[in-house]
Amino acid sequence: MNLRLTGIGAGVLVILSLPLAGAIAGPEFAGPDDGKGGGLFSTLGLSDSSRTSPKPSAPAAAPTPQAAGPERPGPIEQPRTDSRCGPELSSPHGVEAQTCILVGEGQTWGRSYYRNTSGRALDAVLTVMGPAGRTVQILCAVGAGDEPGLCETPKENSAGAPDSYSAVAEFAVPDDEGKLLLRSGSNSPAPADG
């Protein structure tokens, strides 16, 4: 009788200690295989070599400013990107576009958002013009589908105020004549009403 009572008491003690063990372990209770490198066993110093993965021999990287402070729930904050866009334009040939200059983290680049409903593949040339005659140009293939897309130049180090940059996207038929269907600019005036 005494042996049964001891067994039942031990079982109740184990069951009641599990929430306490979870509270001690904190958010890393999921174990060492969850990518956090922690777990209850390593927290208590009872690490079993069969349970843990081998430790990397490379030195640990310096903590980032975000990792040094307390963790905040939610997504990581992205760097701010400012944009200056021209109006949304459309042509009777079935091309819609809007062209922008983007500035962020000391870099400037151009982007054109487009939609091609013409039923044929087109070529788009996006040109970014900056101060002192600096120019970046890229050719983008525009598919014949009805889905929206974008064409973007590589990011370049800024060499002046954002106002000193402008971008122009030209959409044309990819043949020998290259008939221009639409030209869209980042600093185009808004169309007048009426």
Short mmCIF file of N, CA and C in Angstrom, two decimals:
data_model
loop_
_atom_site.label_atom_id
_atom_site.label_comp_id
_atom_site.label_asym_id
_atom_site.label_seq_id
_atom_site.Cartn_x
_atom_site.Cartn_y
_atom_site.Cartn_z
N MET A 1 0.82 -1.18 0.00
CA MET A 1 0.00 0.00 0.00
C MET A 1 0.87 1.26 0.00
N ASN A 2 1.91 1.23 0.79
CA ASN A 2 2.79 2.37 0.87
C ASN A 2 3.50 2.62 -0.46
N LEU A 3 3.83 1.56 -1.22
CA LEU A 3 4.48 1.69 -2.52
C LEU A 3 3.55 2.34 -3.55
N ARG A 4 2.27 1.97 -3.51
CA ARG A 4 1.30 2.59 -4.43
C ARG A 4 1.16 4.08 -4.15
N LEU A 5 1.07 4.44 -2.90
CA LEU A 5 0.92 5.84 -2.53
C LEU A 5 2.14 6.65 -2.95
N THR A 6 3.31 6.08 -2.85
CA THR A 6 4.54 6.76 -3.27
C THR A 6 4.55 6.94 -4.79
N GLY A 7 4.13 5.92 -5.54
CA GLY A 7 4.07 6.02 -7.00
C GLY A 7 3.08 7.07 -7.47
N ILE A 8 1.91 7.10 -6.86
CA ILE A 8 0.89 8.09 -7.23
C ILE A 8 1.39 9.50 -6.88
N GLY A 9 2.00 9.65 -5.73
CA GLY A 9 2.54 10.94 -5.31
C GLY A 9 3.63 11.44 -6.27
N ALA A 10 4.49 10.52 -6.73
CA ALA A 10 5.55 10.90 -7.67
C ALA A 10 4.95 11.32 -9.01
N GLY A 11 3.92 10.62 -9.47
CA GLY A 11 3.26 10.98 -10.73
C GLY A 11 2.62 12.35 -10.66
N VAL A 12 1.95 12.64 -9.54
CA VAL A 12 1.31 13.95 -9.36
C VAL A 12 2.39 15.04 -9.31
N LEU A 13 3.50 14.76 -8.65
CA LEU A 13 4.58 15.74 -8.56
C LEU A 13 5.16 16.06 -9.93
N VAL A 14 5.34 15.05 -10.77
CA VAL A 14 5.86 15.27 -12.13
C VAL A 14 4.87 16.10 -12.94
N ILE A 15 3.60 15.76 -12.86
CA ILE A 15 2.58 16.49 -13.62
C ILE A 15 2.50 17.95 -13.18
N LEU A 16 2.59 18.19 -11.88
CA LEU A 16 2.52 19.56 -11.38
C LEU A 16 3.80 20.35 -11.65
N SER A 17 4.91 19.68 -11.84
CA SER A 17 6.17 20.41 -12.07
C SER A 17 6.36 20.82 -13.53
N LEU A 18 5.63 20.24 -14.47
CA LEU A 18 5.78 20.61 -15.89
C LEU A 18 5.47 22.08 -16.16
N PRO A 19 4.36 22.63 -15.65
CA PRO A 19 4.15 24.08 -15.89
C PRO A 19 5.24 24.94 -15.26
N LEU A 20 5.74 24.50 -14.11
CA LEU A 20 6.82 25.25 -13.47
C LEU A 20 8.08 25.20 -14.31
N ALA A 21 8.39 24.05 -14.89
CA ALA A 21 9.56 23.93 -15.76
C ALA A 21 9.40 24.81 -17.00
N GLY A 22 8.19 24.87 -17.55
CA GLY A 22 7.94 25.75 -18.70
C GLY A 22 8.10 27.21 -18.33
N ALA A 23 7.68 27.61 -17.14
CA ALA A 23 7.82 28.99 -16.71
C ALA A 23 9.28 29.35 -16.50
N ILE A 24 10.07 28.41 -15.99
CA ILE A 24 11.50 28.67 -15.79
C ILE A 24 12.20 28.80 -17.13
N ALA A 25 11.85 27.95 -18.09
CA ALA A 25 12.53 27.95 -19.39
C ALA A 25 12.19 29.18 -20.21
N GLY A 26 11.02 29.74 -20.03
CA GLY A 26 10.63 30.92 -20.79
C GLY A 26 10.27 30.57 -22.22
N PRO A 27 10.42 31.51 -23.17
CA PRO A 27 9.98 31.29 -24.54
C PRO A 27 10.82 30.27 -25.30
N GLU A 28 11.97 29.86 -24.78
CA GLU A 28 12.82 28.91 -25.48
C GLU A 28 12.52 27.47 -25.07
N PHE A 29 11.36 27.22 -24.51
CA PHE A 29 11.01 25.89 -24.03
C PHE A 29 10.87 24.89 -25.18
N ALA A 30 10.73 25.38 -26.42
CA ALA A 30 10.53 24.48 -27.56
C ALA A 30 11.74 23.59 -27.79
N GLY A 31 12.89 23.95 -27.32
CA GLY A 31 14.04 23.06 -27.43
C GLY A 31 15.11 23.61 -28.34
N PRO A 32 16.25 22.89 -28.43
CA PRO A 32 17.37 23.39 -29.21
C PRO A 32 17.17 23.29 -30.71
N ASP A 33 16.22 22.51 -31.18
CA ASP A 33 16.04 22.33 -32.62
C ASP A 33 15.16 23.39 -33.25
N ASP A 34 14.69 24.36 -32.48
CA ASP A 34 13.82 25.38 -33.03
C ASP A 34 14.58 26.57 -33.60
N GLY A 35 15.91 26.48 -33.66
CA GLY A 35 16.70 27.55 -34.24
C GLY A 35 17.09 28.63 -33.26
N LYS A 36 16.61 28.54 -32.02
CA LYS A 36 16.94 29.56 -31.04
C LYS A 36 18.18 29.19 -30.23
N GLY A 37 18.60 27.92 -30.30
CA GLY A 37 19.82 27.50 -29.63
C GLY A 37 19.67 27.38 -28.12
N GLY A 38 18.49 27.39 -27.60
CA GLY A 38 18.30 27.31 -26.15
C GLY A 38 17.61 26.02 -25.79
N GLY A 39 16.71 26.08 -24.87
CA GLY A 39 15.95 24.93 -24.46
C GLY A 39 16.11 24.69 -22.97
N LEU A 40 15.25 23.86 -22.43
CA LEU A 40 15.23 23.58 -21.00
C LEU A 40 16.50 22.88 -20.56
N PHE A 41 16.97 21.90 -21.33
CA PHE A 41 18.16 21.14 -20.92
C PHE A 41 19.39 22.03 -20.85
N SER A 42 19.60 22.87 -21.86
CA SER A 42 20.79 23.73 -21.84
C SER A 42 20.66 24.82 -20.79
N THR A 43 19.43 25.28 -20.50
CA THR A 43 19.23 26.29 -19.47
C THR A 43 19.62 25.76 -18.10
N LEU A 44 19.29 24.50 -17.86
CA LEU A 44 19.60 23.88 -16.57
C LEU A 44 20.99 23.27 -16.55
N GLY A 45 21.73 23.31 -17.65
CA GLY A 45 23.07 22.75 -17.69
C GLY A 45 23.07 21.24 -17.84
N LEU A 46 21.99 20.68 -18.34
CA LEU A 46 21.87 19.23 -18.49
C LEU A 46 21.91 18.83 -19.94
N SER A 47 22.67 19.54 -20.74
CA SER A 47 22.70 19.29 -22.18
C SER A 47 23.20 17.90 -22.47
N ASP A 48 22.46 17.19 -23.33
CA ASP A 48 22.82 15.84 -23.75
C ASP A 48 23.35 15.94 -25.17
N SER A 49 24.51 15.36 -25.45
CA SER A 49 25.12 15.50 -26.77
C SER A 49 24.26 14.89 -27.86
N SER A 50 23.41 13.93 -27.55
CA SER A 50 22.55 13.35 -28.57
C SER A 50 21.37 14.26 -28.89
N ARG A 51 21.06 15.20 -27.98
CA ARG A 51 19.92 16.10 -28.20
C ARG A 51 20.33 17.40 -28.88
N THR A 52 21.55 17.81 -28.74
CA THR A 52 21.96 19.10 -29.29
C THR A 52 22.78 18.91 -30.53
N SER A 53 22.72 19.88 -31.42
CA SER A 53 23.52 19.84 -32.63
C SER A 53 24.91 20.35 -32.30
N PRO A 54 25.92 19.98 -33.10
CA PRO A 54 27.27 20.45 -32.81
C PRO A 54 27.36 21.96 -32.91
N LYS A 55 28.16 22.53 -32.04
CA LYS A 55 28.31 23.98 -31.99
C LYS A 55 29.20 24.44 -33.13
N PRO A 56 28.88 25.54 -33.81
CA PRO A 56 29.75 26.04 -34.88
C PRO A 56 31.06 26.53 -34.29
N SER A 57 32.15 26.33 -35.04
CA SER A 57 33.46 26.74 -34.55
C SER A 57 33.77 28.19 -34.89
N ALA A 58 32.95 28.83 -35.75
CA ALA A 58 33.18 30.22 -36.12
C ALA A 58 32.83 31.12 -34.95
N PRO A 59 33.54 32.23 -34.78
CA PRO A 59 33.21 33.15 -33.68
C PRO A 59 31.85 33.77 -33.92
N ALA A 60 31.19 34.10 -32.84
CA ALA A 60 29.86 34.70 -32.94
C ALA A 60 29.97 36.10 -33.52
N ALA A 61 29.00 36.45 -34.36
CA ALA A 61 28.99 37.78 -34.97
C ALA A 61 28.62 38.81 -33.92
N ALA A 62 29.05 40.02 -34.15
CA ALA A 62 28.72 41.11 -33.22
C ALA A 62 27.23 41.34 -33.24
N PRO A 63 26.62 41.59 -32.09
CA PRO A 63 25.17 41.78 -32.07
C PRO A 63 24.77 43.03 -32.85
N THR A 64 23.68 42.91 -33.57
CA THR A 64 23.17 44.05 -34.31
C THR A 64 22.46 44.98 -33.34
N PRO A 65 22.27 46.24 -33.72
CA PRO A 65 21.59 47.16 -32.81
C PRO A 65 20.19 46.67 -32.44
N GLN A 66 19.52 46.00 -33.36
CA GLN A 66 18.18 45.50 -33.05
C GLN A 66 18.25 44.36 -32.07
N ALA A 67 19.30 43.51 -32.16
CA ALA A 67 19.40 42.36 -31.27
C ALA A 67 19.87 42.78 -29.88
N ALA A 68 20.55 43.92 -29.76
CA ALA A 68 21.08 44.35 -28.48
C ALA A 68 19.96 44.79 -27.54
N GLY A 69 18.92 45.37 -28.07
CA GLY A 69 17.83 45.86 -27.24
C GLY A 69 16.81 44.76 -26.98
N PRO A 70 15.80 45.07 -26.18
CA PRO A 70 14.77 44.07 -25.92
C PRO A 70 13.98 43.78 -27.20
N GLU A 71 13.60 42.52 -27.34
CA GLU A 71 12.87 42.13 -28.55
C GLU A 71 11.46 42.68 -28.50
N ARG A 72 11.01 43.18 -29.67
CA ARG A 72 9.65 43.66 -29.79
C ARG A 72 8.89 42.72 -30.69
N PRO A 73 7.65 42.44 -30.36
CA PRO A 73 6.87 41.57 -31.26
C PRO A 73 6.57 42.29 -32.56
N GLY A 74 6.37 41.51 -33.61
CA GLY A 74 6.01 42.09 -34.89
C GLY A 74 7.16 42.03 -35.88
N PRO A 75 6.93 42.54 -37.07
CA PRO A 75 7.96 42.48 -38.12
C PRO A 75 9.10 43.45 -37.84
N ILE A 76 10.26 43.14 -38.43
CA ILE A 76 11.42 44.00 -38.31
C ILE A 76 11.15 45.27 -39.11
N GLU A 77 11.52 46.42 -38.55
CA GLU A 77 11.29 47.69 -39.25
C GLU A 77 12.20 47.78 -40.47
N GLN A 78 11.62 48.16 -41.59
CA GLN A 78 12.37 48.32 -42.83
C GLN A 78 12.85 49.76 -42.92
N PRO A 79 13.99 49.97 -43.58
CA PRO A 79 14.46 51.35 -43.75
C PRO A 79 13.46 52.17 -44.56
N ARG A 80 13.41 53.44 -44.28
CA ARG A 80 12.45 54.32 -44.96
C ARG A 80 12.89 54.58 -46.40
N THR A 81 11.93 54.50 -47.31
CA THR A 81 12.16 54.80 -48.72
C THR A 81 11.19 55.90 -49.12
N ASP A 82 11.72 57.00 -49.62
CA ASP A 82 10.88 58.09 -50.10
C ASP A 82 10.73 57.96 -51.61
N SER A 83 9.57 58.36 -52.12
CA SER A 83 9.35 58.27 -53.56
C SER A 83 8.71 59.56 -54.07
N ARG A 84 9.01 59.84 -55.33
CA ARG A 84 8.39 60.96 -56.04
C ARG A 84 7.91 60.40 -57.37
N CYS A 85 6.61 60.35 -57.54
CA CYS A 85 6.03 59.70 -58.71
C CYS A 85 5.28 60.69 -59.58
N GLY A 86 5.29 60.40 -60.85
CA GLY A 86 4.47 61.15 -61.80
C GLY A 86 3.06 60.57 -61.79
N PRO A 87 2.20 61.10 -62.61
CA PRO A 87 0.81 60.62 -62.64
C PRO A 87 0.70 59.24 -63.30
N GLU A 88 -0.37 58.54 -63.00
CA GLU A 88 -0.67 57.28 -63.68
C GLU A 88 -1.19 57.64 -65.06
N LEU A 89 -0.55 57.09 -66.09
CA LEU A 89 -0.94 57.39 -67.48
C LEU A 89 -1.39 56.13 -68.18
N SER A 90 -2.23 56.31 -69.18
CA SER A 90 -2.63 55.17 -70.02
C SER A 90 -2.68 55.63 -71.46
N SER A 91 -2.43 54.67 -72.36
CA SER A 91 -2.47 55.00 -73.79
C SER A 91 -3.64 54.26 -74.42
N PRO A 92 -4.10 54.74 -75.57
CA PRO A 92 -5.18 54.04 -76.27
C PRO A 92 -4.73 52.68 -76.79
N HIS A 93 -3.43 52.40 -76.75
CA HIS A 93 -2.91 51.13 -77.23
C HIS A 93 -2.92 50.05 -76.17
N GLY A 94 -3.40 50.37 -74.95
CA GLY A 94 -3.53 49.36 -73.90
C GLY A 94 -2.37 49.27 -72.94
N VAL A 95 -1.62 50.35 -72.77
CA VAL A 95 -0.50 50.35 -71.82
C VAL A 95 -0.80 51.39 -70.75
N GLU A 96 -0.64 50.98 -69.48
CA GLU A 96 -0.79 51.89 -68.35
C GLU A 96 0.53 51.89 -67.59
N ALA A 97 0.96 53.06 -67.09
CA ALA A 97 2.23 53.13 -66.37
C ALA A 97 2.27 54.32 -65.43
N GLN A 98 3.11 54.16 -64.42
CA GLN A 98 3.45 55.25 -63.51
C GLN A 98 4.93 55.09 -63.19
N THR A 99 5.69 56.18 -63.26
CA THR A 99 7.13 56.12 -63.07
C THR A 99 7.51 56.95 -61.86
N CYS A 100 8.46 56.42 -61.07
CA CYS A 100 8.85 57.04 -59.80
C CYS A 100 10.36 57.09 -59.64
N ILE A 101 10.81 58.04 -58.83
CA ILE A 101 12.18 58.10 -58.32
C ILE A 101 12.08 57.70 -56.86
N LEU A 102 12.93 56.75 -56.44
CA LEU A 102 12.94 56.30 -55.06
C LEU A 102 14.29 56.64 -54.43
N VAL A 103 14.25 57.05 -53.16
CA VAL A 103 15.46 57.42 -52.43
C VAL A 103 15.40 56.74 -51.07
N GLY A 104 16.48 56.04 -50.72
CA GLY A 104 16.55 55.39 -49.42
C GLY A 104 17.96 54.94 -49.10
N GLU A 105 18.36 55.11 -47.85
CA GLU A 105 19.68 54.70 -47.36
C GLU A 105 20.82 55.25 -48.22
N GLY A 106 20.70 56.49 -48.65
CA GLY A 106 21.77 57.12 -49.43
C GLY A 106 21.85 56.66 -50.87
N GLN A 107 20.82 55.99 -51.35
CA GLN A 107 20.81 55.52 -52.73
C GLN A 107 19.57 56.02 -53.44
N THR A 108 19.69 56.11 -54.77
CA THR A 108 18.58 56.59 -55.61
C THR A 108 18.41 55.61 -56.76
N TRP A 109 17.15 55.33 -57.13
CA TRP A 109 16.88 54.46 -58.26
C TRP A 109 15.51 54.79 -58.83
N GLY A 110 15.24 54.28 -60.02
CA GLY A 110 13.98 54.52 -60.69
C GLY A 110 13.15 53.25 -60.77
N ARG A 111 11.84 53.43 -60.77
CA ARG A 111 10.93 52.29 -60.89
C ARG A 111 9.71 52.72 -61.68
N SER A 112 9.27 51.83 -62.58
CA SER A 112 8.06 52.09 -63.34
C SER A 112 7.10 50.93 -63.13
N TYR A 113 5.90 51.25 -62.68
CA TYR A 113 4.84 50.26 -62.52
C TYR A 113 4.04 50.27 -63.81
N TYR A 114 3.72 49.12 -64.34
CA TYR A 114 3.01 49.09 -65.62
C TYR A 114 2.00 47.95 -65.66
N ARG A 115 1.14 48.07 -66.67
CA ARG A 115 0.18 47.01 -67.00
C ARG A 115 0.01 47.05 -68.51
N ASN A 116 0.19 45.89 -69.13
CA ASN A 116 0.14 45.80 -70.59
C ASN A 116 -1.10 45.01 -71.00
N THR A 117 -2.09 45.69 -71.52
CA THR A 117 -3.30 45.02 -72.00
C THR A 117 -3.37 45.05 -73.53
N SER A 118 -2.25 45.33 -74.17
CA SER A 118 -2.23 45.45 -75.63
C SER A 118 -2.32 44.10 -76.33
N GLY A 119 -2.02 43.02 -75.63
CA GLY A 119 -2.07 41.70 -76.24
C GLY A 119 -0.77 41.28 -76.92
N ARG A 120 0.28 42.10 -76.83
CA ARG A 120 1.57 41.72 -77.43
C ARG A 120 2.69 42.14 -76.49
N ALA A 121 3.81 41.44 -76.63
CA ALA A 121 4.98 41.76 -75.81
C ALA A 121 5.56 43.10 -76.24
N LEU A 122 6.06 43.85 -75.26
CA LEU A 122 6.63 45.17 -75.52
C LEU A 122 8.01 45.28 -74.89
N ASP A 123 8.74 46.30 -75.28
CA ASP A 123 10.00 46.66 -74.63
C ASP A 123 9.76 47.95 -73.85
N ALA A 124 10.36 48.01 -72.66
CA ALA A 124 10.32 49.24 -71.87
C ALA A 124 11.75 49.66 -71.60
N VAL A 125 12.03 50.93 -71.78
CA VAL A 125 13.34 51.48 -71.46
C VAL A 125 13.11 52.48 -70.34
N LEU A 126 13.73 52.20 -69.19
CA LEU A 126 13.62 53.09 -68.04
C LEU A 126 14.95 53.82 -67.88
N THR A 127 14.89 55.14 -67.87
CA THR A 127 16.09 55.97 -67.77
C THR A 127 15.97 56.86 -66.54
N VAL A 128 17.02 56.86 -65.72
CA VAL A 128 17.11 57.77 -64.56
C VAL A 128 18.20 58.79 -64.89
N MET A 129 17.83 60.06 -64.78
CA MET A 129 18.77 61.14 -65.06
C MET A 129 19.03 61.90 -63.75
N GLY A 130 20.31 62.05 -63.44
CA GLY A 130 20.69 62.70 -62.19
C GLY A 130 21.50 63.94 -62.43
N PRO A 131 22.03 64.51 -61.33
CA PRO A 131 22.83 65.73 -61.47
C PRO A 131 24.12 65.46 -62.22
N ALA A 132 24.66 66.49 -62.83
CA ALA A 132 25.93 66.46 -63.58
C ALA A 132 25.89 65.45 -64.72
N GLY A 133 24.73 65.28 -65.34
CA GLY A 133 24.62 64.42 -66.51
C GLY A 133 24.69 62.93 -66.24
N ARG A 134 24.58 62.52 -64.99
CA ARG A 134 24.61 61.10 -64.66
C ARG A 134 23.34 60.44 -65.17
N THR A 135 23.49 59.30 -65.84
CA THR A 135 22.33 58.59 -66.41
C THR A 135 22.48 57.09 -66.19
N VAL A 136 21.38 56.45 -65.82
CA VAL A 136 21.30 55.00 -65.71
C VAL A 136 20.12 54.57 -66.56
N GLN A 137 20.33 53.54 -67.39
CA GLN A 137 19.26 53.10 -68.29
C GLN A 137 19.18 51.58 -68.26
N ILE A 138 17.96 51.06 -68.30
CA ILE A 138 17.76 49.62 -68.30
C ILE A 138 16.63 49.27 -69.27
N LEU A 139 16.78 48.13 -69.94
CA LEU A 139 15.76 47.63 -70.86
C LEU A 139 15.01 46.51 -70.16
N CYS A 140 13.69 46.59 -70.14
CA CYS A 140 12.85 45.57 -69.51
C CYS A 140 11.91 44.98 -70.56
N ALA A 141 11.78 43.66 -70.53
CA ALA A 141 10.81 42.99 -71.40
C ALA A 141 9.46 43.01 -70.69
N VAL A 142 8.45 43.48 -71.37
CA VAL A 142 7.10 43.57 -70.82
C VAL A 142 6.27 42.47 -71.48
N GLY A 143 5.80 41.52 -70.68
CA GLY A 143 5.03 40.40 -71.22
C GLY A 143 3.68 40.82 -71.77
N ALA A 144 3.08 39.93 -72.54
CA ALA A 144 1.81 40.23 -73.19
C ALA A 144 0.62 40.02 -72.26
N GLY A 145 0.83 39.55 -71.07
CA GLY A 145 -0.28 39.29 -70.14
C GLY A 145 -0.89 40.57 -69.60
N ASP A 146 -1.98 40.39 -68.87
CA ASP A 146 -2.73 41.50 -68.31
C ASP A 146 -2.29 41.82 -66.89
N GLU A 147 -1.30 41.09 -66.36
CA GLU A 147 -0.88 41.26 -64.97
C GLU A 147 -0.01 42.50 -64.80
N PRO A 148 -0.13 43.21 -63.68
CA PRO A 148 0.75 44.34 -63.41
C PRO A 148 2.19 43.88 -63.22
N GLY A 149 3.13 44.75 -63.53
CA GLY A 149 4.54 44.44 -63.36
C GLY A 149 5.32 45.69 -63.03
N LEU A 150 6.64 45.52 -62.88
CA LEU A 150 7.47 46.69 -62.65
C LEU A 150 8.83 46.52 -63.29
N CYS A 151 9.42 47.64 -63.62
CA CYS A 151 10.76 47.72 -64.20
C CYS A 151 11.53 48.63 -63.26
N GLU A 152 12.75 48.22 -62.88
CA GLU A 152 13.49 48.98 -61.89
C GLU A 152 14.96 49.04 -62.27
N THR A 153 15.56 50.22 -62.12
CA THR A 153 16.99 50.37 -62.38
C THR A 153 17.76 49.90 -61.14
N PRO A 154 19.04 49.62 -61.30
CA PRO A 154 19.85 49.30 -60.12
C PRO A 154 19.95 50.52 -59.21
N LYS A 155 20.16 50.26 -57.93
CA LYS A 155 20.34 51.35 -56.97
C LYS A 155 21.75 51.91 -57.12
N GLU A 156 21.84 53.24 -57.11
CA GLU A 156 23.12 53.93 -57.22
C GLU A 156 23.26 54.88 -56.03
N ASN A 157 24.48 55.15 -55.61
CA ASN A 157 24.70 56.11 -54.54
C ASN A 157 24.20 57.48 -54.97
N SER A 158 23.48 58.14 -54.09
CA SER A 158 22.93 59.46 -54.39
C SER A 158 24.05 60.47 -54.53
N ALA A 159 23.89 61.36 -55.50
CA ALA A 159 24.91 62.38 -55.75
C ALA A 159 24.32 63.77 -55.69
N GLY A 160 23.18 63.92 -55.09
CA GLY A 160 22.54 65.23 -55.02
C GLY A 160 21.20 65.10 -54.33
N ALA A 161 20.47 66.20 -54.33
CA ALA A 161 19.14 66.22 -53.72
C ALA A 161 18.18 65.35 -54.53
N PRO A 162 17.19 64.77 -53.88
CA PRO A 162 16.22 63.95 -54.62
C PRO A 162 15.52 64.70 -55.75
N ASP A 163 15.35 66.03 -55.58
CA ASP A 163 14.70 66.84 -56.63
C ASP A 163 15.52 66.89 -57.90
N SER A 164 16.83 66.63 -57.81
CA SER A 164 17.68 66.74 -58.99
C SER A 164 17.65 65.48 -59.84
N TYR A 165 16.86 64.48 -59.46
CA TYR A 165 16.73 63.25 -60.23
C TYR A 165 15.36 63.20 -60.91
N SER A 166 15.33 62.59 -62.07
CA SER A 166 14.06 62.33 -62.75
C SER A 166 14.18 61.01 -63.50
N ALA A 167 13.03 60.42 -63.78
CA ALA A 167 13.01 59.13 -64.49
C ALA A 167 11.97 59.19 -65.60
N VAL A 168 12.25 58.49 -66.70
CA VAL A 168 11.33 58.40 -67.82
C VAL A 168 11.28 56.94 -68.26
N ALA A 169 10.08 56.42 -68.43
CA ALA A 169 9.89 55.07 -68.97
C ALA A 169 9.19 55.19 -70.32
N GLU A 170 9.73 54.49 -71.32
CA GLU A 170 9.15 54.50 -72.67
C GLU A 170 8.79 53.07 -73.04
N PHE A 171 7.55 52.88 -73.43
CA PHE A 171 7.04 51.56 -73.82
C PHE A 171 6.84 51.55 -75.32
N ALA A 172 7.47 50.56 -75.99
CA ALA A 172 7.44 50.53 -77.46
C ALA A 172 7.30 49.10 -77.95
N VAL A 173 6.88 48.97 -79.22
CA VAL A 173 6.79 47.67 -79.89
C VAL A 173 8.21 47.22 -80.21
N PRO A 174 8.58 45.98 -79.86
CA PRO A 174 9.96 45.53 -80.10
C PRO A 174 10.19 45.06 -81.53
N ASP A 175 10.21 45.97 -82.45
CA ASP A 175 10.53 45.61 -83.84
C ASP A 175 11.49 46.67 -84.39
N ASP A 176 11.73 46.63 -85.67
CA ASP A 176 12.69 47.56 -86.26
C ASP A 176 12.26 49.02 -86.11
N GLU A 177 10.96 49.26 -86.21
CA GLU A 177 10.48 50.64 -86.13
C GLU A 177 10.38 51.12 -84.68
N GLY A 178 10.06 50.22 -83.75
CA GLY A 178 9.97 50.59 -82.34
C GLY A 178 8.93 51.65 -82.06
N LYS A 179 7.71 51.46 -82.55
CA LYS A 179 6.64 52.44 -82.37
C LYS A 179 6.41 52.71 -80.88
N LEU A 180 6.55 53.97 -80.48
CA LEU A 180 6.37 54.38 -79.10
C LEU A 180 4.88 54.38 -78.75
N LEU A 181 4.52 53.61 -77.69
CA LEU A 181 3.12 53.54 -77.28
C LEU A 181 2.81 54.43 -76.07
N LEU A 182 3.80 54.62 -75.19
CA LEU A 182 3.57 55.44 -74.00
C LEU A 182 4.90 55.91 -73.43
N ARG A 183 4.93 57.14 -72.97
CA ARG A 183 6.08 57.70 -72.25
C ARG A 183 5.56 58.22 -70.93
N SER A 184 6.18 57.76 -69.84
CA SER A 184 5.74 58.12 -68.50
C SER A 184 6.94 58.66 -67.73
N GLY A 185 6.75 59.78 -67.02
CA GLY A 185 7.85 60.40 -66.29
C GLY A 185 7.56 60.55 -64.81
N SER A 186 8.64 60.64 -64.03
CA SER A 186 8.50 60.79 -62.58
C SER A 186 8.11 62.19 -62.17
N ASN A 187 8.38 63.16 -63.02
CA ASN A 187 8.04 64.54 -62.67
C ASN A 187 7.11 65.16 -63.71
N SER A 188 6.32 64.30 -64.34
CA SER A 188 5.36 64.81 -65.33
C SER A 188 4.27 65.60 -64.62
N PRO A 189 3.79 66.64 -65.25
CA PRO A 189 2.67 67.36 -64.64
C PRO A 189 1.42 66.49 -64.67
N ALA A 190 0.59 66.65 -63.68
CA ALA A 190 -0.68 65.90 -63.63
C ALA A 190 -1.56 66.38 -64.77
N PRO A 191 -2.31 65.45 -65.40
CA PRO A 191 -3.18 65.88 -66.49
C PRO A 191 -4.24 66.85 -65.98
N ALA A 192 -4.52 67.87 -66.80
CA ALA A 192 -5.53 68.87 -66.43
C ALA A 192 -6.92 68.30 -66.59
N ASP A 193 -7.82 68.70 -65.70
CA ASP A 193 -9.21 68.24 -65.80
C ASP A 193 -9.88 68.98 -66.96
N GLY A 194 -10.68 68.20 -67.72
CA GLY A 194 -11.47 68.83 -68.77
C GLY A 194 -10.86 68.81 -70.05
#
